[in-house]
Amino acid sequence: MCGIVGLACLPGRIVNPARAVRKSLEKLEYRGYDSVGIAVIFNGKIIIKKGRGKIHEVHSKFNFDGTPGNTVIGHTRWATHGAPSDANAHPHSDCLGTIAIVHNGIIKNFDELKKALIKKGHVFHSDTDTEVVSHLVEDFIRKGLKPYEAFKEAIKKVKGSYAIALITAYEPDKIFFAKKDSPLIIGLGDGFNFLASDIPAFLEYTRRIIVLRDNEIGYITPTNVVIENIVTEEKVNVQSRVRIVNWTPEMAAKAGYPHFMLKEIHEQPRALNETLLGLGPEINRAAELILKADRVFIAAAGTSYHAGLVFEYYLAKLPGIMSHAFISSEYSKYSKIADSNDLLVAISQSGETIDTLMALRLFKENGAKVISISNVIDSAIPRESDLTVYTRAGPEIGVAATKTFTTQVLVELVLALKIAELEGTLLPSEYNEKLSTLTKIPKVVEEVILKNEALALQLANTLSYKNNIYYLGRGLGVPIAKEGALKLKEIAYIHAEAYPAGESKHGPIALVEKDFPVLFVVLDDENKESIVGNIMEMKARNAYTIGLLTYGNDEIAEKLDFTFTLPRQEYFISPITYTPILQLIAYYTAVKRGYDPDKPRNLAKTVTVE
Ligand code: M6R
């Protein structure tokens, strides 16, 4: 987590480089926002401005924009080692103030390195793991090494995960970088170059990018990029790695919405449409790989795990394939199980979630094939997979996943249908018919949002005073309920629990008393009658019952205290059409309770530490 930025530019090429870096950090604030800072080289000296707080707070205290200089690094922090404080805010320096470093990741052996450096007389100013790197570089420079050589030697000593940008007063036009297990991307300009944790940071300036790979190290200047592999010492052919992204700066802006999350909820029809249009031959290849495998495992975290549960359901119900979805941080359980006839589907919007990456590596080491579903081109998980199917949701800035969930589900649905067709469960004509249903989804989602947004706001007024809520479903309704509960929990800070509706009588119903809210996801599937029974048992305990169901289910609606209705549809598209309503309920409840849904406390968008 944490966001880092570096900008090296020729004088005048970007009018105010410090301001540009501050604006870039604002684009990365979703990665962490407990403290922020910048370091600039000016007249051979390093100026550092940093402090605890959000960017606008620290900026109004120090005026980042008024810092002259053309080589700038910046950082927005999500604390791991050392509490959020002015001293622990990045950048960190060495004893002489000639080095400044920003870092995303964790230096696992920092304690032993720090002790050794203190013994040598180094004086530390923070509790962070990061500061050891600047002192290590200082140490090697004192021994007579040139800055880049000193940086390389320092990086060879550290263990853990890192995306690092470092500047020294000795070579003022260079920003040194190193990457392992944390994302780092170069943005190439004309007379300037950027480094950043994510593409939106520099989209306003360039769409030409290089996604750095693990163990790559090097430096940027305003006009040059040098990359090599620190393990093999091979130089990288920089030109061969350049990619053009099709994201635009507008995609990474709020476009008049009060929050990114609301914008991203509303963007779902477009994101779904583009994802569908963007699918190509990789769907066939993925379907073939799944059919070839003896066993299919699905690994993901958070919202992507819920998409994984949906995929498990689709595989069971459409082609009739047994699979197993698991939370990726639990990957070690499979060390003796995974083998070369298995296939792992790794789902990650960011493509950088460390737990999912570790699960992927475990399966690969055991010889399994890996397919990933991701939203970020060339990110770590796609790069290490045998095949990737990309969603085309565009950048998602809000910490709460919205459009990336529904687009992941869409990809899974197409894939499951394709498998069913290849193995003969679906006739080609049936397959084509189902696909044509999918082309209507963006319109359905648009209508669902239009008809239910005001209702979500109305329900939020009630929910905002509650401390607990159950989200219940059956079958495919369970992952939908889980996703709804996660949204409410993470942004509105209300305890929300989701479980299969049939489980109530086995324990959870003991908590239900008058006005306890219970939300039901009612699908037009084989479970409808049973779920009506579950509504009745909650009503009998005077629960406050809320339901999502399609038009024409008036008898069920009458049993509910609050109803959201959707167009009639094939039940298997419901994770895509029902979930936006749950996203809206969570969004408006968070706002009503006075919280910023884009920046939930203690959370960051991309979890790159175990
Ligand atoms: O980038 P990923 O899909 O791998 O991220 C997984 C989770 O960290 C993510 O879905 C998280 O749960 C979101 N905050 C949920 O809204």
PDB file of N, CA and C in Angstrom, residues 375-420:
ATOM      1  N   ASN A 375      -7.787  -6.253 -14.049  1.00  0.00           N
ATOM      2  CA  ASN A 375      -8.178  -4.997 -14.700  1.00  0.00           C
ATOM      3  C   ASN A 375      -6.958  -4.173 -15.092  1.00  0.00           C
ATOM      4  N   VAL A 376      -5.777  -4.610 -14.668  1.00  0.00           N
ATOM      5  CA  VAL A 376      -4.593  -3.772 -14.893  1.00  0.00           C
ATOM      6  C   VAL A 376      -3.572  -4.514 -15.736  1.00  0.00           C
ATOM      7  N   ILE A 377      -3.399  -3.986 -16.915  1.00  0.00           N
ATOM      8  CA  ILE A 377      -2.524  -4.599 -17.906  1.00  0.00           C
ATOM      9  C   ILE A 377      -1.090  -4.694 -17.376  1.00  0.00           C
ATOM     10  N   ASP A 378      -0.467  -5.831 -17.611  1.00  0.00           N
ATOM     11  CA  ASP A 378       0.949  -6.012 -17.291  1.00  0.00           C
ATOM     12  C   ASP A 378       1.259  -5.976 -15.798  1.00  0.00           C
ATOM     13  N   SER A 379       0.243  -6.019 -14.941  1.00  0.00           N
ATOM     14  CA  SER A 379       0.524  -6.022 -13.504  1.00  0.00           C
ATOM     15  C   SER A 379       1.075  -7.389 -13.108  1.00  0.00           C
ATOM     16  N   ALA A 380       1.476  -7.527 -11.843  1.00  0.00           N
ATOM     17  CA  ALA A 380       2.263  -8.710 -11.448  1.00  0.00           C
ATOM     18  C   ALA A 380       1.517 -10.033 -11.691  1.00  0.00           C
ATOM     19  N   ILE A 381       0.247 -10.085 -11.314  1.00  0.00           N
ATOM     20  CA  ILE A 381      -0.486 -11.363 -11.432  1.00  0.00           C
ATOM     21  C   ILE A 381      -0.661 -11.775 -12.903  1.00  0.00           C
ATOM     22  N   PRO A 382      -1.142 -10.878 -13.778  1.00  0.00           N
ATOM     23  CA  PRO A 382      -1.174 -11.262 -15.199  1.00  0.00           C
ATOM     24  C   PRO A 382       0.190 -11.675 -15.746  1.00  0.00           C
ATOM     25  N   ARG A 383       1.235 -10.954 -15.320  1.00  0.00           N
ATOM     26  CA  ARG A 383       2.563 -11.267 -15.872  1.00  0.00           C
ATOM     27  C   ARG A 383       3.010 -12.677 -15.509  1.00  0.00           C
ATOM     28  N   GLU A 384       2.614 -13.131 -14.337  1.00  0.00           N
ATOM     29  CA  GLU A 384       3.066 -14.449 -13.909  1.00  0.00           C
ATOM     30  C   GLU A 384       2.056 -15.556 -14.249  1.00  0.00           C
ATOM     31  N   SER A 385       0.981 -15.176 -14.943  1.00  0.00           N
ATOM     32  CA  SER A 385      -0.031 -16.177 -15.304  1.00  0.00           C
ATOM     33  C   SER A 385       0.256 -16.740 -16.696  1.00  0.00           C
ATOM     34  N   ASP A 386      -0.309 -17.917 -16.969  1.00  0.00           N
ATOM     35  CA  ASP A 386      -0.168 -18.472 -18.321  1.00  0.00           C
ATOM     36  C   ASP A 386      -1.072 -17.735 -19.293  1.00  0.00           C
ATOM     37  N   LEU A 387      -2.164 -17.223 -18.774  1.00  0.00           N
ATOM     38  CA  LEU A 387      -3.134 -16.530 -19.632  1.00  0.00           C
ATOM     39  C   LEU A 387      -3.932 -15.549 -18.782  1.00  0.00           C
ATOM     40  N   THR A 388      -4.214 -14.384 -19.347  1.00  0.00           N
ATOM     41  CA  THR A 388      -5.032 -13.416 -18.590  1.00  0.00           C
ATOM     42  C   THR A 388      -6.232 -12.989 -19.420  1.00  0.00           C
ATOM     43  N   VAL A 389      -7.380 -12.907 -18.771  1.00  0.00           N
ATOM     44  CA  VAL A 389      -8.537 -12.285 -19.406  1.00  0.00           C
ATOM     45  C   VAL A 389      -8.711 -10.950 -18.682  1.00  0.00           C
ATOM     46  N   TYR A 390      -8.664  -9.880 -19.443  1.00  0.00           N
ATOM     47  CA  TYR A 390      -8.756  -8.552 -18.824  1.00  0.00           C
ATOM     48  C   TYR A 390     -10.199  -8.045 -18.804  1.00  0.00           C
ATOM     49  N   THR A 391     -10.556  -7.432 -17.663  1.00  0.00           N
ATOM     50  CA  THR A 391     -11.777  -6.640 -17.629  1.00  0.00           C
ATOM     51  C   THR A 391     -11.391  -5.264 -18.172  1.00  0.00           C
ATOM     52  N   ARG A 392     -12.358  -4.541 -18.664  1.00  0.00           N
ATOM     53  CA  ARG A 392     -12.051  -3.200 -19.164  1.00  0.00           C
ATOM     54  C   ARG A 392     -12.898  -2.180 -18.411  1.00  0.00           C
ATOM     55  N   ALA A 393     -12.689  -2.181 -17.092  1.00  0.00           N
ATOM     56  CA  ALA A 393     -13.471  -1.290 -16.243  1.00  0.00           C
ATOM     57  C   ALA A 393     -12.877   0.116 -16.217  1.00  0.00           C
ATOM     58  N   GLY A 394     -11.630   0.282 -16.674  1.00  0.00           N
ATOM     59  CA  GLY A 394     -10.957   1.572 -16.524  1.00  0.00           C
ATOM     60  C   GLY A 394     -10.466   1.709 -15.093  1.00  0.00           C
ATOM     61  N   PRO A 395      -9.735   2.796 -14.803  1.00  0.00           N
ATOM     62  CA  PRO A 395      -9.166   2.916 -13.453  1.00  0.00           C
ATOM     63  C   PRO A 395     -10.253   2.988 -12.390  1.00  0.00           C
ATOM     64  N   GLU A 396     -10.051   2.271 -11.309  1.00  0.00           N
ATOM     65  CA  GLU A 396     -10.993   2.350 -10.187  1.00  0.00           C
ATOM     66  C   GLU A 396     -10.240   2.991  -9.028  1.00  0.00           C
ATOM     67  N   ILE A 397     -10.705   4.165  -8.625  1.00  0.00           N
ATOM     68  CA  ILE A 397      -9.974   4.953  -7.617  1.00  0.00           C
ATOM     69  C   ILE A 397     -10.567   4.748  -6.227  1.00  0.00           C
ATOM     70  N   GLY A 398     -11.893   4.675  -6.129  1.00  0.00           N
ATOM     71  CA  GLY A 398     -12.529   4.452  -4.827  1.00  0.00           C
ATOM     72  C   GLY A 398     -11.984   3.163  -4.224  1.00  0.00           C
ATOM     73  N   VAL A 399     -11.738   3.187  -2.913  1.00  0.00           N
ATOM     74  CA  VAL A 399     -11.189   1.987  -2.281  1.00  0.00           C
ATOM     75  C   VAL A 399     -12.168   0.814  -2.394  1.00  0.00           C
ATOM     76  N   ALA A 400     -13.448   1.106  -2.312  1.00  0.00           N
ATOM     77  CA  ALA A 400     -14.443   0.040  -2.432  1.00  0.00           C
ATOM     78  C   ALA A 400     -14.572  -0.375  -3.899  1.00  0.00           C
ATOM     79  N   ALA A 401     -14.395  -1.663  -4.149  1.00  0.00           N
ATOM     80  CA  ALA A 401     -14.509  -2.154  -5.523  1.00  0.00           C
ATOM     81  C   ALA A 401     -15.973  -2.140  -5.947  1.00  0.00           C
ATOM     82  N   THR A 402     -16.256  -1.601  -7.115  1.00  0.00           N
ATOM     83  CA  THR A 402     -17.637  -1.551  -7.614  1.00  0.00           C
ATOM     84  C   THR A 402     -17.677  -2.089  -9.046  1.00  0.00           C
ATOM     85  N   LYS A 403     -17.263  -1.223  -9.990  1.00  0.00           N
ATOM     86  CA  LYS A 403     -17.350  -1.637 -11.402  1.00  0.00           C
ATOM     87  C   LYS A 403     -16.403  -2.805 -11.706  1.00  0.00           C
ATOM     88  N   THR A 404     -15.347  -2.946 -10.914  1.00  0.00           N
ATOM     89  CA  THR A 404     -14.437  -4.057 -11.207  1.00  0.00           C
ATOM     90  C   THR A 404     -15.075  -5.388 -10.817  1.00  0.00           C
ATOM     91  N   PHE A 405     -15.964  -5.381  -9.808  1.00  0.00           N
ATOM     92  CA  PHE A 405     -16.662  -6.623  -9.435  1.00  0.00           C
ATOM     93  C   PHE A 405     -17.607  -7.053 -10.558  1.00  0.00           C
ATOM     94  N   THR A 406     -18.448  -6.137 -11.007  1.00  0.00           N
ATOM     95  CA  THR A 406     -19.454  -6.549 -11.997  1.00  0.00           C
ATOM     96  C   THR A 406     -18.788  -6.945 -13.324  1.00  0.00           C
ATOM     97  N   THR A 407     -17.680  -6.300 -13.658  1.00  0.00           N
ATOM     98  CA  THR A 407     -17.004  -6.689 -14.910  1.00  0.00           C
ATOM     99  C   THR A 407     -16.294  -8.037 -14.751  1.00  0.00           C
ATOM    100  N   GLN A 408     -15.765  -8.301 -13.552  1.00  0.00           N
ATOM    101  CA  GLN A 408     -15.155  -9.634 -13.319  1.00  0.00           C
ATOM    102  C   GLN A 408     -16.218 -10.721 -13.511  1.00  0.00           C
ATOM    103  N   VAL A 409     -17.404 -10.459 -12.942  1.00  0.00           N
ATOM    104  CA  VAL A 409     -18.480 -11.456 -13.035  1.00  0.00           C
ATOM    105  C   VAL A 409     -18.890 -11.661 -14.498  1.00  0.00           C
ATOM    106  N   LEU A 410     -18.916 -10.565 -15.247  1.00  0.00           N
ATOM    107  CA  LEU A 410     -19.285 -10.688 -16.660  1.00  0.00           C
ATOM    108  C   LEU A 410     -18.298 -11.597 -17.407  1.00  0.00           C
ATOM    109  N   VAL A 411     -17.014 -11.390 -17.157  1.00  0.00           N
ATOM    110  CA  VAL A 411     -15.989 -12.235 -17.789  1.00  0.00           C
ATOM    111  C   VAL A 411     -16.211 -13.692 -17.393  1.00  0.00           C
ATOM    112  N   GLU A 412     -16.480 -13.923 -16.118  1.00  0.00           N
ATOM    113  CA  GLU A 412     -16.676 -15.297 -15.632  1.00  0.00           C
ATOM    114  C   GLU A 412     -17.885 -15.958 -16.303  1.00  0.00           C
ATOM    115  N   LEU A 413     -18.915 -15.142 -16.492  1.00  0.00           N
ATOM    116  CA  LEU A 413     -20.132 -15.681 -17.089  1.00  0.00           C
ATOM    117  C   LEU A 413     -19.881 -16.094 -18.542  1.00  0.00           C
ATOM    118  N   VAL A 414     -19.202 -15.224 -19.286  1.00  0.00           N
ATOM    119  CA  VAL A 414     -18.895 -15.567 -20.681  1.00  0.00           C
ATOM    120  C   VAL A 414     -18.041 -16.836 -20.716  1.00  0.00           C
ATOM    121  N   LEU A 415     -17.085 -16.893 -19.815  1.00  0.00           N
ATOM    122  CA  LEU A 415     -16.187 -18.043 -19.776  1.00  0.00           C
ATOM    123  C   LEU A 415     -16.949 -19.333 -19.442  1.00  0.00           C
ATOM    124  N   ALA A 416     -17.813 -19.260 -18.447  1.00  0.00           N
ATOM    125  CA  ALA A 416     -18.573 -20.459 -18.061  1.00  0.00           C
ATOM    126  C   ALA A 416     -19.486 -20.904 -19.206  1.00  0.00           C
ATOM    127  N   LEU A 417     -20.086 -19.946 -19.904  1.00  0.00           N
ATOM    128  CA  LEU A 417     -20.948 -20.290 -21.036  1.00  0.00           C
ATOM    129  C   LEU A 417     -20.133 -20.947 -22.147  1.00  0.00           C
ATOM    130  N   LYS A 418     -18.938 -20.375 -22.391  1.00  0.00           N
ATOM    131  CA  LYS A 418     -18.069 -20.927 -23.446  1.00  0.00           C
ATOM    132  C   LYS A 418     -17.679 -22.370 -23.100  1.00  0.00           C
ATOM    133  N   ILE A 419     -17.352 -22.621 -21.824  1.00  0.00           N
ATOM    134  CA  ILE A 419     -16.984 -23.983 -21.408  1.00  0.00           C
ATOM    135  C   ILE A 419     -18.181 -24.918 -21.641  1.00  0.00           C
ATOM    136  N   ALA A 420     -19.361 -24.423 -21.269  1.00  0.00           N
ATOM    137  CA  ALA A 420     -20.565 -25.244 -21.440  1.00  0.00           C
ATOM    138  C   ALA A 420     -20.773 -25.571 -22.917  1.00  0.00           C
TER     139      ALA A 420
END
